PDB file of C-alpha atoms in Angstrom:
ATOM      1  CA  MET T   1      22.807   8.631  -2.382  1.00  0.00           C
ATOM      2  CA  GLU T   2      23.162   7.246  -5.878  1.00  0.00           C
ATOM      3  CA  LYS T   3      23.879   9.989  -8.356  1.00  0.00           C
ATOM      4  CA  LEU T   4      22.683  10.021 -11.903  1.00  0.00           C
ATOM      5  CA  SER T   5      23.463  12.453 -14.683  1.00  0.00           C
ATOM      6  CA  ILE T   6      20.391  14.730 -14.734  1.00  0.00           C
ATOM      7  CA  SER T   7      19.724  18.322 -15.803  1.00  0.00           C
ATOM      8  CA  SER T   8      20.046  21.256 -13.446  1.00  0.00           C
ATOM      9  CA  ASN T   9      16.347  21.795 -13.807  1.00  0.00           C
ATOM     10  CA  LEU T  10      15.666  18.327 -12.601  1.00  0.00           C
ATOM     11  CA  LYS T  11      18.060  18.824  -9.687  1.00  0.00           C
ATOM     12  CA  ASN T  12      16.290  21.973  -8.704  1.00  0.00           C
ATOM     13  CA  LYS T  13      12.912  20.260  -9.013  1.00  0.00           C
ATOM     14  CA  ASP T  14      14.312  17.486  -6.899  1.00  0.00           C
ATOM     15  CA  ARG T  15      15.205  19.888  -4.149  1.00  0.00           C
ATOM     16  CA  ILE T  16      11.780  21.461  -4.226  1.00  0.00           C
ATOM     17  CA  LEU T  17      10.104  18.075  -4.041  1.00  0.00           C
ATOM     18  CA  LYS T  18      12.212  17.111  -1.090  1.00  0.00           C
ATOM     19  CA  SER T  19      11.192  20.253   0.746  1.00  0.00           C
ATOM     20  CA  LYS T  20       7.561  19.562  -0.062  1.00  0.00           C
ATOM     21  CA  TRP T  21       7.815  16.068   1.274  1.00  0.00           C
ATOM     22  CA  GLU T  22       9.903  17.315   4.197  1.00  0.00           C
ATOM     23  CA  LEU T  23      12.588  14.847   3.220  1.00  0.00           C
ATOM     24  CA  ASP T  24      16.206  15.625   3.930  1.00  0.00           C
ATOM     25  CA  ILE T  25      17.530  12.197   3.107  1.00  0.00           C
ATOM     26  CA  ASN T  26      21.131  12.730   4.252  1.00  0.00           C
ATOM     27  CA  SER T  27      20.152  14.191   7.579  1.00  0.00           C
ATOM     28  CA  GLU T  28      17.497  11.575   8.093  1.00  0.00           C
ATOM     29  CA  LYS T  29      20.037   8.809   7.556  1.00  0.00           C
ATOM     30  CA  SER T  30      22.485  10.262  10.004  1.00  0.00           C
ATOM     31  CA  SER T  31      20.015  11.166  12.743  1.00  0.00           C
ATOM     32  CA  LEU T  32      17.410   8.409  12.702  1.00  0.00           C
ATOM     33  CA  LYS T  33      17.974   5.295  14.674  1.00  0.00           C
ATOM     34  CA  SER T  34      16.485   2.527  12.605  1.00  0.00           C
ATOM     35  CA  LYS T  35      13.156   1.234  13.915  1.00  0.00           C
ATOM     36  CA  TRP T  36      12.172  -0.945  10.963  1.00  0.00           C
ATOM     37  CA  GLU T  37      11.956  -3.971  13.267  1.00  0.00           C
ATOM     38  CA  LEU T  38       9.281  -2.284  15.425  1.00  0.00           C
ATOM     39  CA  ASN T  39      10.414  -4.188  18.552  1.00  0.00           C
ATOM     40  CA  ASP T  40       9.770  -1.318  20.935  1.00  0.00           C
ATOM     41  CA  TYR T  41       6.192  -2.214  21.625  1.00  0.00           C
ATOM     42  CA  GLU T  42       5.765  -4.147  24.888  1.00  0.00           C
ATOM     43  CA  ASP T  43       2.320  -5.573  24.167  1.00  0.00           C
ATOM     44  CA  VAL T  44       0.476  -6.958  21.138  1.00  0.00           C
ATOM     45  CA  PHE T  45      -0.397  -4.886  18.088  1.00  0.00           C
ATOM     46  CA  ILE T  46      -3.895  -6.297  17.731  1.00  0.00           C
ATOM     47  CA  SER T  47      -6.331  -6.612  20.573  1.00  0.00           C
ATOM     48  CA  GLY T  48      -8.959  -9.290  20.876  1.00  0.00           C
ATOM     49  CA  SER T  49     -11.768  -6.867  20.078  1.00  0.00           C
ATOM     50  CA  GLU T  50      -9.930  -5.553  17.005  1.00  0.00           C
ATOM     51  CA  TRP T  51      -9.416  -9.091  15.701  1.00  0.00           C
ATOM     52  CA  LYS T  52     -13.130  -9.850  16.343  1.00  0.00           C
ATOM     53  CA  HIS T  53     -13.973  -6.714  14.324  1.00  0.00           C
ATOM     54  CA  TYR T  54     -11.783  -7.989  11.478  1.00  0.00           C
ATOM     55  CA  LEU T  55     -13.429 -11.345  11.423  1.00  0.00           C
ATOM     56  CA  THR T  56     -16.950  -9.892  11.553  1.00  0.00           C
ATOM     57  CA  GLU T  57     -16.644  -6.792   9.296  1.00  0.00           C
ATOM     58  CA  GLY T  58     -13.884  -8.023   7.062  1.00  0.00           C
ATOM     59  CA  TYR T  59     -11.540  -5.165   8.003  1.00  0.00           C
ATOM     60  CA  VAL T  60     -10.161  -3.323  11.040  1.00  0.00           C
ATOM     61  CA  VAL T  61      -8.192  -0.084  11.609  1.00  0.00           C
ATOM     62  CA  LEU T  62      -5.743  -0.700  14.404  1.00  0.00           C
ATOM     63  CA  ASN T  63      -5.321   1.594  17.392  1.00  0.00           C
ATOM     64  CA  LYS T  64      -1.563   1.165  17.199  1.00  0.00           C
ATOM     65  CA  THR T  65       0.331   2.904  14.379  1.00  0.00           C
ATOM     66  CA  VAL T  66       3.724   2.531  12.808  1.00  0.00           C
ATOM     67  CA  ASP T  67       6.028   5.072  14.397  1.00  0.00           C
ATOM     68  CA  GLU T  68       6.972   8.258  12.611  1.00  0.00           C
ATOM     69  CA  LYS T  69      10.641   7.498  12.259  1.00  0.00           C
ATOM     70  CA  THR T  70       9.857   4.204  10.463  1.00  0.00           C
ATOM     71  CA  ILE T  71       7.378   5.960   8.203  1.00  0.00           C
ATOM     72  CA  ASN T  72      10.091   8.599   7.341  1.00  0.00           C
ATOM     73  CA  GLU T  73      12.561   5.787   6.494  1.00  0.00           C
ATOM     74  CA  ILE T  74       9.972   4.188   4.238  1.00  0.00           C
ATOM     75  CA  ASN T  75       9.226   7.527   2.601  1.00  0.00           C
ATOM     76  CA  ASN T  76      13.009   8.115   2.028  1.00  0.00           C
ATOM     77  CA  GLU T  77      13.464   4.672   0.495  1.00  0.00           C
ATOM     78  CA  LEU T  78      10.442   5.185  -1.858  1.00  0.00           C
ATOM     79  CA  TYR T  79      11.688   8.605  -2.825  1.00  0.00           C
ATOM     80  CA  GLU T  80      15.093   7.189  -3.802  1.00  0.00           C
ATOM     81  CA  ILE T  81      13.486   4.396  -5.816  1.00  0.00           C
ATOM     82  CA  MET T  82      11.175   6.816  -7.675  1.00  0.00           C
ATOM     83  CA  MET T  83      13.655   9.601  -8.320  1.00  0.00           C
ATOM     84  CA  TYR T  84      16.896   7.729  -8.734  1.00  0.00           C
ATOM     85  CA  GLY T  85      15.839   4.133  -9.584  1.00  0.00           C
ATOM     86  CA  LYS T  86      17.648   2.754  -6.529  1.00  0.00           C
ATOM     87  CA  ASN T  87      17.800  -1.028  -6.598  1.00  0.00           C
ATOM     88  CA  SER T  88      14.816  -1.138  -9.063  1.00  0.00           C
ATOM     89  CA  GLU T  89      16.126  -3.969 -11.213  1.00  0.00           C
ATOM     90  CA  SER T  90      13.677  -6.482  -9.687  1.00  0.00           C
ATOM     91  CA  LEU T  91      10.768  -4.124  -8.983  1.00  0.00           C
ATOM     92  CA  ILE T  92       7.561  -3.948 -11.084  1.00  0.00           C
ATOM     93  CA  MET T  93       6.866  -0.244 -11.584  1.00  0.00           C
ATOM     94  CA  GLN T  94       3.804   1.485 -13.036  1.00  0.00           C
ATOM     95  CA  LEU T  95       3.275   5.107 -13.801  1.00  0.00           C
ATOM     96  CA  ASP T  96       0.053   6.731 -12.819  1.00  0.00           C
ATOM     97  CA  SER T  97      -2.801   7.481 -15.268  1.00  0.00           C
ATOM     98  CA  LYS T  98      -2.897  10.883 -16.863  1.00  0.00           C
ATOM     99  CA  THR T  99      -6.630  10.857 -17.160  1.00  0.00           C
ATOM    100  CA  GLY T 100      -7.586   9.176 -13.802  1.00  0.00           C
ATOM    101  CA  ASN T 101      -8.990   6.173 -15.654  1.00  0.00           C
ATOM    102  CA  TYR T 102      -7.893   2.775 -14.421  1.00  0.00           C
ATOM    103  CA  ASN T 103      -7.284   1.491 -17.910  1.00  0.00           C
ATOM    104  CA  GLY T 104      -5.134   4.501 -18.714  1.00  0.00           C
ATOM    105  CA  ALA T 105      -2.413   3.716 -16.190  1.00  0.00           C
ATOM    106  CA  GLY T 106       1.002   2.835 -17.449  1.00  0.00           C
ATOM    107  CA  LYS T 107       2.364  -0.609 -18.211  1.00  0.00           C
ATOM    108  CA  GLN T 108       3.245  -2.742 -15.208  1.00  0.00           C
ATOM    109  CA  SER T 109       6.761  -3.929 -15.995  1.00  0.00           C
ATOM    110  CA  ILE T 110      10.147  -4.576 -14.423  1.00  0.00           C
ATOM    111  CA  GLY T 111      12.436  -1.526 -13.909  1.00  0.00           C
ATOM    112  CA  TRP T 112      12.619   2.186 -13.458  1.00  0.00           C
ATOM    113  CA  LYS T 113      10.658   4.421 -15.754  1.00  0.00           C
ATOM    114  CA  GLY T 114      12.555   7.619 -15.034  1.00  0.00           C
ATOM    115  CA  PRO T 115      12.661  10.304 -12.289  1.00  0.00           C
ATOM    116  CA  THR T 116       9.067  11.187 -11.218  1.00  0.00           C
ATOM    117  CA  LEU T 117       6.964  10.972  -8.168  1.00  0.00           C
ATOM    118  CA  GLU T 118       3.982   9.973 -10.313  1.00  0.00           C
ATOM    119  CA  TYR T 119       4.320   6.264  -9.948  1.00  0.00           C
ATOM    120  CA  ARG T 120       1.040   4.541  -9.260  1.00  0.00           C
ATOM    121  CA  LYS T 121       2.410   1.231  -8.108  1.00  0.00           C
ATOM    122  CA  ILE T 122       5.833  -0.299  -7.117  1.00  0.00           C
ATOM    123  CA  GLU T 123       5.549  -4.026  -6.614  1.00  0.00           C
ATOM    124  CA  ASN T 124       7.946  -6.714  -5.355  1.00  0.00           C
ATOM    125  CA  LEU T 125       9.110  -4.594  -2.376  1.00  0.00           C
ATOM    126  CA  GLU T 126      10.033  -7.788  -0.603  1.00  0.00           C
ATOM    127  CA  ASN T 127      13.053  -7.861  -2.894  1.00  0.00           C
ATOM    128  CA  ASN T 128      14.373  -4.644  -1.186  1.00  0.00           C
ATOM    129  CA  ASN T 129      16.350  -5.539   1.949  1.00  0.00           C
ATOM    130  CA  LYS T 130      14.815  -2.664   4.060  1.00  0.00           C
ATOM    131  CA  PHE T 131      11.276  -3.662   3.154  1.00  0.00           C
ATOM    132  CA  LYS T 132      12.076  -7.305   3.515  1.00  0.00           C
ATOM    133  CA  ASN T 133      13.213  -6.714   7.176  1.00  0.00           C
ATOM    134  CA  PHE T 134      10.099  -4.612   7.778  1.00  0.00           C
ATOM    135  CA  PHE T 135       7.737  -7.327   6.418  1.00  0.00           C
ATOM    136  CA  LYS T 136       9.440  -9.822   8.849  1.00  0.00           C
ATOM    137  CA  SER T 137       8.844  -7.613  11.867  1.00  0.00           C
ATOM    138  CA  ARG T 138       6.521  -8.187  14.832  1.00  0.00           C
ATOM    139  CA  LEU T 139       3.392  -6.657  13.231  1.00  0.00           C
ATOM    140  CA  PHE T 140       3.429  -8.994  10.281  1.00  0.00           C
ATOM    141  CA  ASN T 141       4.279 -12.012  12.308  1.00  0.00           C
ATOM    142  CA  GLU T 142       1.464 -11.372  14.727  1.00  0.00           C
ATOM    143  CA  VAL T 143      -1.030 -11.091  11.982  1.00  0.00           C
ATOM    144  CA  ARG T 144       0.229 -14.265  10.331  1.00  0.00           C
ATOM    145  CA  THR T 145      -0.115 -16.086  13.681  1.00  0.00           C
ATOM    146  CA  LYS T 146      -3.639 -14.793  14.374  1.00  0.00           C
ATOM    147  CA  ALA T 147      -4.798 -15.693  10.844  1.00  0.00           C
ATOM    148  CA  GLY T 148      -3.181 -19.119  10.904  1.00  0.00           C
ATOM    149  CA  ILE T 149      -1.108 -18.321   7.846  1.00  0.00           C
ATOM    150  CA  THR T 150       1.633 -20.962   7.482  1.00  0.00           C
ATOM    151  CA  SER T 151       2.773 -20.227   3.884  1.00  0.00           C
ATOM    152  CA  PRO T 152       6.440 -18.993   3.622  1.00  0.00           C
ATOM    153  CA  PHE T 153       7.322 -15.345   3.670  1.00  0.00           C
ATOM    154  CA  GLU T 154       8.411 -15.482  -0.016  1.00  0.00           C
ATOM    155  CA  THR T 155       4.755 -16.103  -1.129  1.00  0.00           C
ATOM    156  CA  MET T 156       3.699 -12.605   0.040  1.00  0.00           C
ATOM    157  CA  ARG T 157       2.889  -9.901  -2.483  1.00  0.00           C
ATOM    158  CA  SER T 158       3.979  -6.382  -1.395  1.00  0.00           C
ATOM    159  CA  MET T 159       3.704  -3.063  -3.070  1.00  0.00           C
ATOM    160  CA  MET T 160       3.438   0.738  -2.785  1.00  0.00           C
ATOM    161  CA  MET T 161       0.269   2.323  -4.000  1.00  0.00           C
ATOM    162  CA  ASN T 162       0.210   5.964  -4.736  1.00  0.00           C
ATOM    163  CA  LYS T 163      -2.172   8.708  -5.914  1.00  0.00           C
ATOM    164  CA  SER T 164      -0.500  11.793  -7.296  1.00  0.00           C
ATOM    165  CA  PRO T 165      -1.618  15.220  -6.075  1.00  0.00           C
ATOM    166  CA  HIS T 166      -4.700  16.414  -7.966  1.00  0.00           C
ATOM    167  CA  GLY T 167      -4.981  13.254  -9.883  1.00  0.00           C
ATOM    168  CA  GLY T 168      -4.070   9.635  -9.377  1.00  0.00           C
ATOM    169  CA  THR T 169      -6.073   6.720 -10.644  1.00  0.00           C
ATOM    170  CA  ALA T 170      -9.587   5.791  -9.629  1.00  0.00           C
ATOM    171  CA  LEU T 171      -9.586   2.061  -8.505  1.00  0.00           C
ATOM    172  CA  PRO T 172     -12.727   0.149  -9.390  1.00  0.00           C
ATOM    173  CA  ALA T 173     -14.536  -1.989  -6.847  1.00  0.00           C
ATOM    174  CA  HIS T 174     -12.631  -5.208  -6.545  1.00  0.00           C
ATOM    175  CA  GLN T 175     -11.409  -8.103  -4.371  1.00  0.00           C
ATOM    176  CA  ASP T 176      -7.718  -8.874  -3.806  1.00  0.00           C
ATOM    177  CA  ARG T 177      -8.386 -12.387  -4.969  1.00  0.00           C
ATOM    178  CA  TRP T 178      -9.178 -13.930  -8.362  1.00  0.00           C
ATOM    179  CA  ASN T 179      -9.597 -17.362  -9.847  1.00  0.00           C
ATOM    180  CA  GLU T 180      -5.950 -18.465  -9.882  1.00  0.00           C
ATOM    181  CA  PRO T 181      -4.933 -21.690  -8.153  1.00  0.00           C
ATOM    182  CA  ASN T 182      -1.494 -20.403  -7.055  1.00  0.00           C
ATOM    183  CA  TYR T 183      -2.731 -16.997  -5.775  1.00  0.00           C
ATOM    184  CA  LYS T 184      -5.017 -17.172  -2.788  1.00  0.00           C
ATOM    185  CA  PRO T 185      -4.085 -14.516  -0.233  1.00  0.00           C
ATOM    186  CA  THR T 186      -6.001 -14.437   3.013  1.00  0.00           C
ATOM    187  CA  LEU T 187      -5.614 -10.801   3.960  1.00  0.00           C
ATOM    188  CA  SER T 188      -3.894  -7.521   3.340  1.00  0.00           C
ATOM    189  CA  ILE T 189      -1.953  -5.288   5.799  1.00  0.00           C
ATOM    190  CA  TYR T 190      -2.222  -1.763   4.525  1.00  0.00           C
ATOM    191  CA  ILE T 191      -0.149   1.085   6.023  1.00  0.00           C
ATOM    192  CA  ALA T 192      -0.700   4.733   5.356  1.00  0.00           C
ATOM    193  CA  ILE T 193       2.602   6.424   4.460  1.00  0.00           C
ATOM    194  CA  ASP T 194       0.892   9.740   3.783  1.00  0.00           C
ATOM    195  CA  PRO T 195      -2.264  11.077   5.469  1.00  0.00           C
ATOM    196  CA  ALA T 196      -5.312   9.811   3.560  1.00  0.00           C
ATOM    197  CA  PRO T 197      -8.313  12.106   4.151  1.00  0.00           C
ATOM    198  CA  ILE T 198     -11.494  11.311   2.187  1.00  0.00           C
ATOM    199  CA  ASP T 199     -10.630  13.972  -0.462  1.00  0.00           C
ATOM    200  CA  SER T 200      -7.361  12.138  -1.259  1.00  0.00           C
ATOM    201  CA  GLY T 201      -9.237   9.158  -2.596  1.00  0.00           C
ATOM    202  CA  CYS T 202      -8.997   7.161   0.609  1.00  0.00           C
ATOM    203  CA  MET T 203      -9.942   3.476   0.597  1.00  0.00           C
ATOM    204  CA  VAL T 204     -13.651   2.790   0.620  1.00  0.00           C
ATOM    205  CA  MET T 205     -14.686  -0.591   2.123  1.00  0.00           C
ATOM    206  CA  TYR T 206     -17.860  -2.670   1.850  1.00  0.00           C
ATOM    207  CA  PRO T 207     -17.984  -4.200   5.299  1.00  0.00           C
ATOM    208  CA  LYS T 208     -19.051  -7.892   5.490  1.00  0.00           C
ATOM    209  CA  SER T 209     -18.891  -8.304   1.742  1.00  0.00           C
ATOM    210  CA  HIS T 210     -16.143 -10.871   2.222  1.00  0.00           C
ATOM    211  CA  ASN T 211     -18.956 -13.353   3.179  1.00  0.00           C
ATOM    212  CA  ASN T 212     -19.794 -13.644  -0.568  1.00  0.00           C
ATOM    213  CA  GLY T 213     -16.562 -15.460  -1.359  1.00  0.00           C
ATOM    214  CA  LEU T 214     -14.929 -14.876  -4.705  1.00  0.00           C
ATOM    215  CA  ILE T 215     -17.428 -12.841  -6.684  1.00  0.00           C
ATOM    216  CA  ASN T 216     -16.022 -12.389 -10.187  1.00  0.00           C
ATOM    217  CA  LYS T 217     -14.383 -15.662 -11.223  1.00  0.00           C
ATOM    218  CA  GLU T 218     -13.888 -14.459 -14.817  1.00  0.00           C
ATOM    219  CA  CYS T 219     -11.690 -11.470 -14.095  1.00  0.00           C
ATOM    220  CA  HIS T 220      -8.015 -12.044 -13.375  1.00  0.00           C
ATOM    221  CA  ARG T 221      -7.834  -8.725 -11.497  1.00  0.00           C
ATOM    222  CA  GLY T 222     -10.831  -9.345  -9.229  1.00  0.00           C
ATOM    223  CA  ILE T 223     -12.726  -6.345 -10.556  1.00  0.00           C
ATOM    224  CA  LEU T 224     -16.550  -6.632 -10.245  1.00  0.00           C
ATOM    225  CA  ASN T 225     -18.746  -6.277 -13.298  1.00  0.00           C
ATOM    226  CA  GLU T 226     -21.725  -3.902 -13.365  1.00  0.00           C
ATOM    227  CA  LYS T 227     -24.211  -6.523 -12.205  1.00  0.00           C
ATOM    228  CA  GLN T 228     -22.043  -7.728  -9.376  1.00  0.00           C
ATOM    229  CA  LEU T 229     -21.309  -4.106  -8.254  1.00  0.00           C
ATOM    230  CA  LYS T 230     -25.002  -3.297  -8.290  1.00  0.00           C
ATOM    231  CA  TYR T 231     -25.726  -6.298  -6.019  1.00  0.00           C
ATOM    232  CA  ILE T 232     -22.918  -5.340  -3.602  1.00  0.00           C
ATOM    233  CA  ARG T 233     -24.055  -1.656  -3.303  1.00  0.00           C
ATOM    234  CA  SER T 234     -27.663  -2.826  -2.759  1.00  0.00           C
ATOM    235  CA  GLU T 235     -26.723  -5.262   0.032  1.00  0.00           C
ATOM    236  CA  TYR T 236     -23.871  -3.528   1.775  1.00  0.00           C
ATOM    237  CA  SER T 237     -23.220   0.058   2.846  1.00  0.00           C
ATOM    238  CA  SER T 238     -19.880   1.553   1.804  1.00  0.00           C
ATOM    239  CA  LYS T 239     -17.610   3.019   4.350  1.00  0.00           C
ATOM    240  CA  SER T 240     -14.825   5.499   3.663  1.00  0.00           C
ATOM    241  CA  ILE T 241     -11.611   4.774   5.641  1.00  0.00           C
ATOM    242  CA  PRO T 242      -9.731   8.098   6.131  1.00  0.00           C
ATOM    243  CA  LEU T 243      -6.334   7.532   7.710  1.00  0.00           C
ATOM    244  CA  LYS T 244      -3.558   9.351   9.455  1.00  0.00           C
ATOM    245  CA  LYS T 245       0.120   8.775   8.558  1.00  0.00           C
ATOM    246  CA  GLY T 246       1.128   5.470  10.106  1.00  0.00           C
ATOM    247  CA  ASN T 247      -2.375   4.023  10.498  1.00  0.00           C
ATOM    248  CA  ILE T 248      -2.656   0.280   9.894  1.00  0.00           C
ATOM    249  CA  VAL T 249      -5.590  -1.481   8.278  1.00  0.00           C
ATOM    250  CA  ILE T 250      -6.057  -5.203   8.091  1.00  0.00           C
ATOM    251  CA  PHE T 251      -8.613  -6.388   5.611  1.00  0.00           C
ATOM    252  CA  ASN T 252      -9.860  -9.700   4.249  1.00  0.00           C
ATOM    253  CA  SER T 253      -8.772 -10.268   0.651  1.00  0.00           C
ATOM    254  CA  LEU T 254     -12.369 -11.065  -0.318  1.00  0.00           C
ATOM    255  CA  CYS T 255     -13.692  -7.766   1.161  1.00  0.00           C
ATOM    256  CA  VAL T 256     -14.818  -5.539  -1.670  1.00  0.00           C
ATOM    257  CA  HIS T 257     -13.044  -2.120  -1.811  1.00  0.00           C
ATOM    258  CA  GLU T 258     -12.468   0.758  -4.127  1.00  0.00           C
ATOM    259  CA  SER T 259     -11.016   4.291  -4.157  1.00  0.00           C
ATOM    260  CA  ASN T 260     -11.506   7.582  -6.034  1.00  0.00           C
ATOM    261  CA  LEU T 261      -9.157  10.258  -7.395  1.00  0.00           C
ATOM    262  CA  ASN T 262      -6.952  12.372  -5.266  1.00  0.00           C
ATOM    263  CA  ASN T 263      -8.375  15.943  -5.075  1.00  0.00           C
ATOM    264  CA  THR T 264      -5.728  17.261  -2.678  1.00  0.00           C
ATOM    265  CA  SER T 265      -2.339  18.949  -3.193  1.00  0.00           C
ATOM    266  CA  ASN T 266      -0.496  16.092  -1.436  1.00  0.00           C
ATOM    267  CA  SER T 267       0.385  12.561  -2.516  1.00  0.00           C
ATOM    268  CA  ARG T 268      -1.419   9.612  -0.982  1.00  0.00           C
ATOM    269  CA  LYS T 269       1.125   6.748  -0.615  1.00  0.00           C
ATOM    270  CA  SER T 270       0.545   3.490   1.177  1.00  0.00           C
ATOM    271  CA  ILE T 271       2.323   0.175   1.523  1.00  0.00           C
ATOM    272  CA  SER T 272       0.231  -2.981   1.080  1.00  0.00           C
ATOM    273  CA  CYS T 273       1.283  -6.518   1.926  1.00  0.00           C
ATOM    274  CA  LEU T 274      -0.867  -9.498   0.915  1.00  0.00           C
ATOM    275  CA  MET T 275      -0.342 -12.814   2.630  1.00  0.00           C
TER     276      MET T 275
END
């Protein structure tokens, strides 16, 4: 583990946080056999009926999950990035909002912002070798094949999204697409790193809303304005998507989704890969 010069109070806090997360990084590294490649599954990740649900509804929660050992390795890697700035030179990192307001979140910029678990977003995870291998594994290749995605791996956008305990940032209703010629993802693969019950601010989808195409062509972040949101809520029923650790969601980049604040005592981390 990379060591930095930090105060004894921070070291004590670090040990407490590790215990809370159930992370003993050194023992995990020595005892875990790496399963980042996820090659131990004999059959496909996505059944025909699941893919049909995705095409019709704009999203699907898969029956298969990412195994616990892999989730623990991901958690450990994220912990070292957040608390020690491990290999963060090319990562875009954003601190969480102190008020819960989307516009109050920290600046998204390259580099570590200091030792804290209250990061809202860590982007460019494909620059990290462990995540890069993970994103090239069977799950992601199968999705690319089914969706007919031929663009190179390097065009993907990958990130951690987090909601801090008893806080986080409310995410307005939006699409993961906007009016930019060089940015047109087809779908997202979303993996729950922590359990995401409804009270944690789990993802809320608007099934079939992807059939509208790109809704707000004026906003570079894909956020719906009041008139557009009113229309979506009048035409489509929202559906909360509570998840267990390791659950996988695939959703169309045009499917409208949002999330609320985290009202639990646990973090709500996820990995999202847009392709």
